[in-house]
mmCIF file of C-alpha atoms in Angstrom:
data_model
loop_
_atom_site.group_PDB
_atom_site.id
_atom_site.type_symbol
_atom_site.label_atom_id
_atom_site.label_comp_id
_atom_site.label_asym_id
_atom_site.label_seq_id
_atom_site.Cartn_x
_atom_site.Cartn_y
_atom_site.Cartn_z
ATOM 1 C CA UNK M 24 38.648 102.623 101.993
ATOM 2 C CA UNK M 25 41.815 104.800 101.709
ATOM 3 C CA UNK M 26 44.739 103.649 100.620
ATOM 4 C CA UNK M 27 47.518 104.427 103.036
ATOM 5 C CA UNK M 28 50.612 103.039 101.166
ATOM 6 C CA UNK M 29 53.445 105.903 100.150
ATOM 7 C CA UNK M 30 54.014 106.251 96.760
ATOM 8 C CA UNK M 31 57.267 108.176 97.081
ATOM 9 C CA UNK M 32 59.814 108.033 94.433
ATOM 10 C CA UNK M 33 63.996 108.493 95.393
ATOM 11 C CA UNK M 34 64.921 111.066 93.625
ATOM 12 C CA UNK M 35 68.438 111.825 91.765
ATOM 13 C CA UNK M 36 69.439 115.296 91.967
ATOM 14 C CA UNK M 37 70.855 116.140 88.054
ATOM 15 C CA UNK M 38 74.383 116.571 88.218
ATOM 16 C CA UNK M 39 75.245 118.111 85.053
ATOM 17 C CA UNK M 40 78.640 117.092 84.022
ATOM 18 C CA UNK M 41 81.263 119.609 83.042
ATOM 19 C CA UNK M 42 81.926 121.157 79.848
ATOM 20 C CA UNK M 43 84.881 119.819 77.428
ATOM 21 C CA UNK M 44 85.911 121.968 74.516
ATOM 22 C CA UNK M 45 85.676 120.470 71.567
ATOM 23 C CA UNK M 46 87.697 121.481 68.143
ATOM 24 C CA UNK M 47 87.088 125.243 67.394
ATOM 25 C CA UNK M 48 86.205 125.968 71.082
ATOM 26 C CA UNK M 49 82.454 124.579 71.173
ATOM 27 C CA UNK M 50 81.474 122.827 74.469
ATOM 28 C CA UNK M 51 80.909 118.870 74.194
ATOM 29 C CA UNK M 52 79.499 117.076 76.705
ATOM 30 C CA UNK M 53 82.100 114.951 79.135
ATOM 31 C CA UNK M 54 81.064 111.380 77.741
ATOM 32 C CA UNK M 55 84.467 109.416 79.269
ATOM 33 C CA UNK M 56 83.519 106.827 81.908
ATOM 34 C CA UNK M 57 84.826 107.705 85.224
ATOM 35 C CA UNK M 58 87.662 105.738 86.463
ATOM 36 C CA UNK M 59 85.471 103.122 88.619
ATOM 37 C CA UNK M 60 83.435 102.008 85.738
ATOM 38 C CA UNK M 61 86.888 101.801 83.734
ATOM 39 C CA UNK M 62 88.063 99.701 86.664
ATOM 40 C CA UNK M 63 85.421 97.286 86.504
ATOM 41 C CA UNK M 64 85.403 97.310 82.544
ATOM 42 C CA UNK M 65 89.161 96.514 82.465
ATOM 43 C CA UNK M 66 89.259 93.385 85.077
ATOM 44 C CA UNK M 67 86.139 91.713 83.140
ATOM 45 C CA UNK M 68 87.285 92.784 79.560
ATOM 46 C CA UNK M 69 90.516 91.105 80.955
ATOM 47 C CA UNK M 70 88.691 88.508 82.740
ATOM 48 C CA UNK M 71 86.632 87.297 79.055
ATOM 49 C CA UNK M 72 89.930 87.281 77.307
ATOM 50 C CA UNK M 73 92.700 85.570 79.334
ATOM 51 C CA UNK M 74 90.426 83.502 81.296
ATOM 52 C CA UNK M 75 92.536 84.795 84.932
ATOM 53 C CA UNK M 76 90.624 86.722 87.543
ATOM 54 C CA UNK M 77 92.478 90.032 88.544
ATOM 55 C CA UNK M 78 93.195 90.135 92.774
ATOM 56 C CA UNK M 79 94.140 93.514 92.287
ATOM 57 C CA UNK M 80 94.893 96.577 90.206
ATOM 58 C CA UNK M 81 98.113 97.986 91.295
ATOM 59 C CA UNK M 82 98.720 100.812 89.059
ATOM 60 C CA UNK M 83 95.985 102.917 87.444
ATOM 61 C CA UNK M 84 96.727 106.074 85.338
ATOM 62 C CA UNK M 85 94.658 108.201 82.790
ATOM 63 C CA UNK M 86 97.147 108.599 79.355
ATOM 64 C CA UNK M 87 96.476 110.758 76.313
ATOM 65 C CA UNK M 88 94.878 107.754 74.614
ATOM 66 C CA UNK M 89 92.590 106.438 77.622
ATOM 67 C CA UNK M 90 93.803 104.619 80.235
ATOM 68 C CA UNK M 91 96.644 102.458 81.293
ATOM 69 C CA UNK M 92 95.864 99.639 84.304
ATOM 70 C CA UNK M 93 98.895 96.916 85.969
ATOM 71 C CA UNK M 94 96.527 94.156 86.939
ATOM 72 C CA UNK M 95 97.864 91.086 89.461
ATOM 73 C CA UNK M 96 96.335 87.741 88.319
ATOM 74 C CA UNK M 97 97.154 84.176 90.009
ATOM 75 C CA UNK M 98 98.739 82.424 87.110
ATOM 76 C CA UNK M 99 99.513 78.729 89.086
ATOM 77 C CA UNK M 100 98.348 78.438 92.491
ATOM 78 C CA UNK M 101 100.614 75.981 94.759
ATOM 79 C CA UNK M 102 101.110 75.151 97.899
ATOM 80 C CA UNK M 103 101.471 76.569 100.345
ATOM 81 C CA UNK M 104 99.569 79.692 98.748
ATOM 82 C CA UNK M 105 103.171 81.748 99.567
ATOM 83 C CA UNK M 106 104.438 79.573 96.615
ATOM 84 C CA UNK M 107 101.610 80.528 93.946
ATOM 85 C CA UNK M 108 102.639 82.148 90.714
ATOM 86 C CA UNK M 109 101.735 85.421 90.315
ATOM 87 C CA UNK M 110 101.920 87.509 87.135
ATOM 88 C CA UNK M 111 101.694 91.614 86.093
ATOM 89 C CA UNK M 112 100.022 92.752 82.945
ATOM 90 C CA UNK M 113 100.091 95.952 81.581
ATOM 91 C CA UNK M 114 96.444 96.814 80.463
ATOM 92 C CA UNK M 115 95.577 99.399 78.091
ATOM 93 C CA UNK M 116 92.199 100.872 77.142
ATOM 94 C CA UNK M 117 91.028 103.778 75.039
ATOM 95 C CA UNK M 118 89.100 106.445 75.961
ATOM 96 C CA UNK M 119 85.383 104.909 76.245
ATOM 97 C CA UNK M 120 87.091 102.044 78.676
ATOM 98 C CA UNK M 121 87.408 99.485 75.906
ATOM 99 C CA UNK M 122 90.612 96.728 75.986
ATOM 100 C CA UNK M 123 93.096 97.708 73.198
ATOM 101 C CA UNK M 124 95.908 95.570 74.510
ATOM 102 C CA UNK M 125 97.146 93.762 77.151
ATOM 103 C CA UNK M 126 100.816 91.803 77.925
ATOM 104 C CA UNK M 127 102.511 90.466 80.665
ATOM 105 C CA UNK M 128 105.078 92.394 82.387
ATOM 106 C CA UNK M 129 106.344 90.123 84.765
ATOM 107 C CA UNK M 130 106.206 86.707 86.800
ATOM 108 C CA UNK M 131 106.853 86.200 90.759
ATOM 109 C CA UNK M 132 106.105 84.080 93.559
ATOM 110 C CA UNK M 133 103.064 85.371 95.764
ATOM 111 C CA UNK M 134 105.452 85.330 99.061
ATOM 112 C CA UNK M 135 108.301 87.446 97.084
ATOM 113 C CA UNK M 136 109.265 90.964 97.394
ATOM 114 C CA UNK M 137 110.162 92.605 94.490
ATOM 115 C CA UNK M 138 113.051 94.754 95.921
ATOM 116 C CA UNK M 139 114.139 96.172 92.830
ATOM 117 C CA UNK M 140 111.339 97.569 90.761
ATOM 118 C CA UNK M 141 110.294 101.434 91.585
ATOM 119 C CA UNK M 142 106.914 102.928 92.064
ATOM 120 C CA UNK M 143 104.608 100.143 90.977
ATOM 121 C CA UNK M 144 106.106 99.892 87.146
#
């Protein structure tokens, strides 16, 4: 008897990820999580300490010293839900995606504009 099943395998192509010159001009290897997995580290990091469960990042920006995230959390949910209390905190992270600091940059009603800030800060 012959077996018939397939025994293929998916295969990953290697994507070799691009130099970085290190002190004295020697290539290191790239080892900086992309900005996805730095996404998902920051809202559960986040998550684990404060106990609030991000909606939504609305500011995301690589700095010098890692990265810098504006997370929206529900902070008192009323009703109706236009009437919830919503809250801003600045998240920072170092370079490998790991929580250094977070603090609360503001407080608003979910149904609010906010006519007077400027480009997301």
């Amino acid at each position: 008897m012959v077996n018939t099943k397939s025994t293929s395998h998916t295969h990953r192509p290697h994507r070799p990820q691009a130099p970085r010159h290190g002190k004295g001009g020697d290539d290191v290897a790239d080892d900086r999580p992309g900005p996805m997995d730095v996404l998902r580290q920051a809202r559960a990091q986040f998550a684990e300490l404060t106990g609030m469960t991000a909606e939504s990042v609305s500011s995301f920006e690589q700095t010098e010293d890692g990265w810098a995230l504006e997370i929206e959390v529900m902070e008192l949910s009323r009703v109706p839900d236009t009437m919830s209390l919503m809250a801003s905190y600045q998240v920072d992270l170092d370079s490998a995606g790991q929580l250094t600091g977070y603090r609360r940059v503001r407080r608003y009603e979910r149904g609010r504009a906010d006519a007077h800030r400027q480009s997301g800060r």
